Amino acid sequence: MKDRDPKFVEAEFINMTLGDFLDDIAAKYPDNDALVYVSRGLRYSYKEFNEVCRQAAKGFLKMGIKKGDHVAMWATNYAEWVITMFATAKIGAVLVTVNTNYKIFEAEYLLKQSDSNTLLLINGLKDTSYVDIINRLCPELKDSTPGELHSEKLPVLKNVIYLDEGRPDGMFTWNDLMEMGNEVSDEELARVQGSLDIYDVVNMQYTSGTTGFPKGVMLTHHNILNDGFYIGECMKFSHKDRLCIPVPFFHCFGCVLAILACVTHGTTMVPVEVYSPTAVMNAIQVEKCTAVHGVPTMFIFMLEHPDFEKYDLSSLRTGIMAGSPCPIKVMQQVIDRMGMKEIVISYGQTECSPVITMTTTDDPIEKRVATVGKRMPGVEIKIVDPETNEILPNGEKGEICTRGYVVMKGYYNMEEATRQAIDEEGWLHTGDLGIEDEDGYFHIQGRIKDMIIRGGENIYPREIEELFYTNDKVSDVQVVGVPSKELGEEVMAFIILAEGQEATEEEMKQFVRDNMSRHKVPKYIAFVDEFPMTASGKIQKFKLRDMGIELLNLQEDATIETA
């Protein structure tokens, strides 16, 4: 690497694929619990978990899935999600993670842009039927033989695999997949697995960016396996730890900070299929979990639950709070009332696998509650002036840039967007503002980009704006984030109606609700006649945000620190 930072920390890397590593860890801790579901009464040892992953891998091979094929997973924290993650890794397929909150507008975009040829899905979540959505997108499915879909809208998609009870028309079931594995030999699986490279893409996650629609972030075996390992190291994970996982698998938080931090240390995974405070506290109590992950709101809901005192959480020692700014008061309560004296914080983004800084269990408490930690081993970070790109000294605020093994391979089929994110010297520009203090700890100070972070969910304004543009009543629209004490930020839409049109706030909210994830529905709508602009005609979103704060009397919320 050029210009190696003198404070760069050398790292030893795991030079294996996910599939090979699972074989190794299963041989090392064959009888240790790997995956436990309290709600299902399901318990796999590492040996059993590896075997079921191998069986699923062989099933995918029989289905005709090859190295480089894209397999989309649209499900909550099912056991089949974790199994598919390693099964696809063993055959060189790419797991495409689908947000469980997606509705038809978002699902069509992702399945089309990702070129997924296989989709695994559950019946649905809350008020959204995934089965209904896929049948609306692919009306040909119900009359198709499983595995032989020919869709006009999604021409690449061939296989749909259903994970719940029953068999919707045109779909395989999970049992079909497992039985198909009997027709493929162990030797064939070994041949395919042995042909893979650690720098092959293994995982693709869709993330909001600064321009255009969500982008497919291509992550390799080397990216996520090593980041997962060092995350676990920061928490002092071992085969004796048990991690409760209520954060969704489709996020890097669930996929890397949880699943891979566990597997790289022989740690037990105790997932919760859909978050609820009581389900999480019950799982911790029953399985004597030593760690639990969550965004701040998840911890707040547990701490404020009327039955909090009824649960025995004394086994807890650590966990990660991340996903959105972590209030110091909440961190302190988690330490004092939940016994998580070694709780840590991490910072990063999907494009960097995702963690680039993290506190450790050994850090002083004041650093663990007030900073996002130091750079991870093997990672370079510099703070630069966003205008000149010059490196700034410690204590000065600038854009956080990172380089090293964590940086993504790029955005899928988006070369220009990749070039905008990663410069010629390999530095990924995060778009986040921060400072590095004299002790090497980082503090996040805000964002250059328009991203809204609501309760740990990244929301990209342009995506909501594009949907509004399909509404005949809307002439123009701008979406911004406004401060919220509870969730960090809320979505606000400023709408200019088309000439002669009338609309209500609720009508506009319902329009988004019908087509997009619930968390993207604007909490606030303002109808305006014009937007504040620069002399060159560029809309000034920061002024719209200020207008929103003034209009909604959110001045007090706006003073909350983001560090």
Coordinates of C-alpha atoms in Angstrom, one line a residue, residues 38-374:
V38 CA -35.4 -21.3 21.5
S39 CA -38.7 -20.7 19.6
R40 CA -38.2 -23.7 17.3
G41 CA -36.6 -26.1 19.7
L42 CA -33.8 -26.4 17.2
R43 CA -30.2 -27.1 18.2
Y44 CA -27.3 -27.9 15.8
S45 CA -23.8 -28.7 17.0
Y46 CA -21.0 -27.3 14.8
K47 CA -20.6 -30.8 13.2
E48 CA -24.4 -31.0 12.6
F49 CA -24.5 -27.5 11.3
N50 CA -21.7 -28.1 8.8
E51 CA -23.4 -31.3 7.6
V52 CA -26.7 -29.5 6.9
C53 CA -24.9 -26.7 5.1
R54 CA -23.1 -29.3 3.0
Q55 CA -26.4 -31.0 2.2
A56 CA -28.0 -27.7 1.1
A57 CA -24.9 -26.9 -1.0
K58 CA -25.3 -30.2 -2.8
G59 CA -29.0 -29.4 -3.3
F60 CA -28.1 -26.1 -4.9
L61 CA -25.6 -27.8 -7.2
K62 CA -28.3 -30.3 -8.3
M63 CA -30.6 -27.3 -8.9
G64 CA -28.1 -26.1 -11.4
I65 CA -26.7 -23.2 -9.4
K66 CA -23.1 -22.5 -10.4
K67 CA -20.1 -20.4 -9.2
G68 CA -21.0 -16.8 -9.6
D69 CA -24.7 -17.2 -9.7
H70 CA -26.8 -14.9 -7.5
V71 CA -29.1 -16.4 -4.9
A72 CA -31.4 -13.9 -3.1
M73 CA -32.7 -14.6 0.4
W74 CA -35.9 -12.8 1.5
A75 CA -36.6 -14.0 5.0
T76 CA -36.4 -13.0 8.6
N77 CA -33.8 -14.7 10.9
Y78 CA -34.7 -18.3 9.9
A79 CA -32.2 -21.1 10.4
E80 CA -32.4 -21.6 6.6
W81 CA -30.9 -18.1 6.2
V82 CA -27.7 -19.1 8.0
I83 CA -27.5 -22.5 6.3
T84 CA -27.9 -20.9 2.9
M85 CA -25.2 -18.3 3.7
F86 CA -22.6 -21.1 4.1
A87 CA -24.2 -23.5 1.5
T88 CA -23.9 -20.9 -1.3
A89 CA -20.4 -20.0 -0.1
K90 CA -19.3 -23.7 -0.4
I91 CA -20.3 -23.7 -4.1
G92 CA -19.1 -20.2 -5.0
A93 CA -22.6 -18.7 -5.4
V94 CA -23.3 -15.2 -4.2
L95 CA -25.8 -14.6 -1.5
V96 CA -27.9 -11.5 -2.2
T97 CA -29.5 -10.3 1.0
V98 CA -33.0 -8.8 0.8
N99 CA -34.4 -6.4 3.3
T100 CA -37.4 -8.0 5.0
N101 CA -39.2 -4.7 5.0
Y102 CA -39.2 -4.5 1.2
K103 CA -42.4 -4.2 -0.8
I104 CA -43.0 -4.6 -4.5
F105 CA -41.3 -1.4 -5.8
E106 CA -38.1 -2.3 -4.0
A107 CA -38.2 -6.1 -4.5
E108 CA -38.6 -5.7 -8.3
Y109 CA -35.6 -3.3 -8.4
L110 CA -33.3 -5.6 -6.4
L111 CA -34.2 -8.8 -8.1
K112 CA -33.7 -7.2 -11.5
Q113 CA -30.6 -5.3 -10.8
S114 CA -28.9 -8.2 -8.9
D115 CA -29.5 -10.7 -11.8
S116 CA -30.6 -13.2 -9.1
N117 CA -31.5 -16.6 -10.7
T118 CA -32.8 -18.1 -7.4
L119 CA -35.0 -16.6 -4.7
L120 CA -35.6 -18.1 -1.3
L121 CA -38.5 -16.6 0.6
I122 CA -40.9 -17.0 3.5
N123 CA -44.6 -16.3 3.4
G124 CA -44.2 -12.7 4.5
L125 CA -43.8 -10.3 7.4
K126 CA -46.5 -8.2 9.1
D127 CA -48.7 -6.7 6.5
T128 CA -46.5 -7.7 3.5
S129 CA -47.0 -11.0 1.6
Y130 CA -43.8 -11.9 -0.2
V131 CA -45.6 -14.7 -2.0
D132 CA -48.2 -12.2 -3.3
I133 CA -45.5 -9.8 -4.4
I134 CA -43.5 -12.4 -6.3
N135 CA -46.7 -13.6 -8.0
R136 CA -47.5 -10.1 -9.0
L137 CA -44.0 -9.6 -10.4
C138 CA -44.0 -13.0 -12.1
P139 CA -47.6 -14.0 -13.0
E140 CA -46.1 -16.8 -15.0
L141 CA -44.8 -18.5 -11.7
K142 CA -48.1 -20.2 -10.7
D143 CA -48.3 -22.1 -14.1
S144 CA -44.5 -23.0 -14.1
T145 CA -42.8 -26.2 -13.2
P146 CA -40.5 -25.5 -10.3
G147 CA -37.1 -24.5 -11.6
E148 CA -38.4 -23.6 -15.0
L149 CA -39.7 -20.0 -14.5
H150 CA -39.7 -17.8 -17.6
S151 CA -40.6 -14.3 -16.4
E152 CA -41.0 -11.3 -18.6
K153 CA -40.2 -8.9 -15.8
L154 CA -37.4 -10.9 -14.2
P155 CA -35.9 -12.9 -17.1
V156 CA -32.9 -14.2 -15.1
L157 CA -35.0 -15.7 -12.2
K158 CA -35.5 -19.4 -12.6
N159 CA -35.9 -20.9 -9.1
V160 CA -38.1 -19.9 -6.3
I161 CA -37.8 -21.8 -3.0
Y162 CA -40.4 -21.5 -0.3
L163 CA -39.3 -21.8 3.4
D164 CA -42.6 -22.1 5.2
E165 CA -45.2 -24.8 5.4
G166 CA -47.1 -25.7 2.2
R167 CA -46.1 -25.4 -1.4
P168 CA -47.2 -22.4 -3.5
D169 CA -47.6 -23.1 -7.2
G170 CA -44.4 -23.1 -9.2
M171 CA -42.1 -23.1 -6.2
F172 CA -39.6 -25.6 -4.7
T173 CA -39.8 -26.3 -0.9
W174 CA -36.8 -26.4 1.4
N175 CA -37.3 -30.1 1.7
D176 CA -37.0 -30.4 -2.1
L177 CA -33.7 -28.7 -1.9
M178 CA -32.4 -31.0 0.8
E179 CA -33.5 -34.1 -1.0
M180 CA -31.9 -33.0 -4.2
G181 CA -28.7 -32.9 -2.3
N182 CA -28.8 -36.7 -2.1
E183 CA -28.1 -36.8 -5.9
V184 CA -24.8 -35.1 -5.7
S185 CA -21.7 -36.8 -4.3
D186 CA -19.4 -35.5 -1.6
E187 CA -16.6 -35.7 -4.2
E188 CA -18.4 -33.3 -6.5
L189 CA -19.0 -30.8 -3.7
A190 CA -15.3 -31.1 -2.7
R191 CA -14.2 -30.4 -6.3
V192 CA -16.4 -27.3 -6.6
Q193 CA -15.4 -26.0 -3.1
G194 CA -11.7 -26.6 -3.8
S195 CA -11.9 -24.5 -7.0
L196 CA -12.9 -21.3 -5.2
D197 CA -10.7 -18.3 -4.4
I198 CA -10.8 -16.2 -1.2
Y199 CA -11.1 -13.0 -3.3
D200 CA -14.3 -14.3 -5.0
V201 CA -17.5 -12.3 -4.2
V202 CA -19.6 -14.3 -1.7
N203 CA -22.1 -11.8 -0.4
M204 CA -24.0 -8.9 -2.0
Q205 CA -25.9 -6.4 0.2
Y206 CA -27.9 -3.5 -1.1
T207 CA -27.1 -0.2 0.5
S208 CA -28.2 3.4 0.0
G209 CA -25.7 5.7 -1.5
T210 CA -25.4 9.4 -2.5
T211 CA -26.8 9.1 -6.0
G212 CA -29.2 6.8 -7.7
F213 CA -31.0 3.7 -6.4
P214 CA -29.5 1.3 -3.8
K215 CA -26.3 -0.4 -4.9
G216 CA -25.3 -4.0 -4.6
V217 CA -22.1 -4.0 -2.5
M218 CA -19.9 -6.9 -3.6
L219 CA -18.1 -8.5 -0.6
T220 CA -15.6 -11.3 -0.8
H221 CA -14.8 -14.3 1.5
H222 CA -11.6 -12.4 2.5
N223 CA -13.6 -9.2 3.3
I224 CA -16.2 -10.5 5.6
L225 CA -14.5 -13.5 7.2
N226 CA -11.6 -11.4 8.5
D227 CA -13.7 -8.5 9.5
G228 CA -15.9 -11.0 11.4
F229 CA -12.9 -12.5 13.1
Y230 CA -11.5 -9.2 14.4
I231 CA -15.0 -8.1 15.6
G232 CA -15.0 -11.3 17.7
E233 CA -11.5 -10.6 18.9
C234 CA -12.5 -7.1 20.1
M235 CA -15.2 -8.8 22.2
K236 CA -12.9 -11.6 23.4
F237 CA -15.2 -14.2 21.9
S238 CA -14.4 -17.9 22.4
H239 CA -16.2 -21.2 22.0
K240 CA -17.6 -20.7 25.5
D241 CA -19.6 -17.6 24.5
R242 CA -23.3 -17.5 23.3
L243 CA -24.5 -14.6 21.3
C244 CA -28.2 -13.7 21.1
I245 CA -28.9 -12.3 17.6
P246 CA -32.0 -10.1 17.3
V247 CA -30.6 -7.9 14.6
P248 CA -31.6 -8.8 11.0
F249 CA -29.3 -11.1 9.1
F250 CA -29.8 -9.1 5.9
H251 CA -27.8 -6.3 7.4
C252 CA -24.1 -6.6 7.9
F253 CA -24.9 -6.2 11.6
G254 CA -26.5 -9.6 11.6
C255 CA -24.5 -11.2 8.8
V256 CA -20.9 -10.2 9.8
L257 CA -20.9 -8.7 13.3
A258 CA -23.1 -11.6 14.6
I259 CA -22.9 -14.7 12.4
L260 CA -19.2 -14.4 11.3
A261 CA -18.0 -13.0 14.6
C262 CA -19.5 -16.2 16.1
V263 CA -18.4 -18.8 13.5
T264 CA -14.8 -17.6 13.5
H265 CA -14.6 -18.3 17.2
G266 CA -16.7 -21.4 17.6
T267 CA -19.2 -19.3 19.5
T268 CA -22.9 -20.3 19.7
M269 CA -25.5 -18.3 17.7
V270 CA -28.9 -17.9 19.3
P271 CA -31.0 -16.0 16.8
V272 CA -34.4 -14.4 17.4
E273 CA -36.5 -14.7 14.2
V274 CA -38.3 -11.4 14.6
Y275 CA -37.3 -8.8 17.2
S276 CA -39.4 -8.4 20.3
P277 CA -38.0 -7.3 23.7
T278 CA -39.5 -10.3 25.5
A279 CA -38.3 -12.8 22.8
V280 CA -34.8 -11.5 23.2
M281 CA -34.8 -11.4 27.0
N282 CA -36.3 -14.9 27.1
A283 CA -33.6 -16.3 24.7
I284 CA -30.9 -14.7 26.8
Q285 CA -32.3 -16.2 30.0
V286 CA -33.0 -19.7 28.6
E287 CA -29.7 -20.1 26.8
K288 CA -27.6 -18.1 29.3
C289 CA -26.3 -15.9 26.5
T290 CA -23.1 -14.0 27.3
A291 CA -23.6 -11.4 24.6
V292 CA -26.4 -9.7 22.7
H293 CA -26.3 -7.2 19.8
G294 CA -28.7 -4.4 19.0
V295 CA -29.4 -0.9 17.7
P296 CA -30.0 1.6 20.5
T297 CA -33.8 1.4 20.2
M298 CA -33.7 -2.4 20.7
F299 CA -32.0 -1.9 24.1
I300 CA -34.3 1.0 25.0
F301 CA -37.4 -1.2 24.4
M302 CA -35.9 -3.9 26.7
L303 CA -34.9 -1.5 29.4
E304 CA -38.3 0.1 29.4
H305 CA -40.4 -3.1 29.2
P306 CA -42.7 -3.6 32.2
D307 CA -41.4 -7.1 32.6
F308 CA -37.7 -6.3 32.4
E309 CA -37.0 -7.1 36.0
K310 CA -38.6 -10.6 35.6
Y311 CA -35.9 -11.8 33.3
D312 CA -32.5 -13.2 34.5
L313 CA -29.9 -11.5 32.3
S314 CA -27.0 -12.1 34.7
S315 CA -25.1 -14.3 32.1
L316 CA -24.5 -11.2 29.9
R317 CA -21.1 -9.6 29.7
T318 CA -20.7 -8.1 26.3
G319 CA -22.4 -7.2 23.0
I320 CA -22.4 -4.5 20.3
M321 CA -24.6 -1.4 20.2
A322 CA -24.4 0.1 16.7
G323 CA -26.4 1.0 13.6
S324 CA -27.2 4.5 14.7
P325 CA -25.7 7.1 17.2
C326 CA -25.5 5.4 20.6
P327 CA -26.8 7.7 23.4
I328 CA -24.4 7.7 26.4
K329 CA -27.3 7.4 28.8
V330 CA -28.6 4.2 27.1
M331 CA -25.1 2.8 27.1
Q332 CA -24.7 3.4 30.8
Q333 CA -28.1 1.8 31.6
V334 CA -27.2 -1.3 29.6
I335 CA -24.0 -1.6 31.6
D336 CA -25.7 -0.9 35.0
R337 CA -29.0 -2.7 34.5
M338 CA -28.3 -5.5 32.0
G339 CA -24.8 -6.3 33.4
M340 CA -23.1 -5.8 30.1
K341 CA -20.0 -4.3 31.6
E342 CA -17.9 -5.1 28.5
I343 CA -20.4 -3.7 25.9
V344 CA -18.7 -2.3 22.8
I345 CA -19.5 0.0 19.9
S346 CA -18.4 -0.3 16.2
Y347 CA -18.5 2.0 13.3
G348 CA -18.4 1.4 9.5
Q349 CA -20.6 0.9 6.5
T350 CA -21.6 -1.9 4.2
E351 CA -18.9 -0.9 1.7
C352 CA -16.2 -1.8 4.2
S353 CA -17.5 -5.2 5.3
P354 CA -18.7 -3.2 7.5
V355 CA -16.5 -2.4 10.6
I356 CA -13.5 -0.1 10.4
T357 CA -13.3 1.1 14.0
M358 CA -14.4 -0.5 17.2
T359 CA -14.0 -0.3 21.0
T360 CA -12.8 -3.3 22.9
T361 CA -13.7 -4.9 26.2
D362 CA -10.4 -3.5 27.6
D363 CA -11.1 0.1 26.7
P364 CA -11.9 2.6 29.5
I365 CA -15.6 3.0 30.0
E366 CA -15.5 6.7 29.0
K367 CA -14.0 5.7 25.6
R368 CA -16.6 2.9 25.2
V369 CA -19.5 5.2 25.7
A370 CA -18.3 8.3 24.0
T371 CA -16.3 7.1 20.9
V372 CA -16.5 4.5 18.2
G373 CA -13.1 3.1 19.1
K374 CA -9.8 2.7 17.3

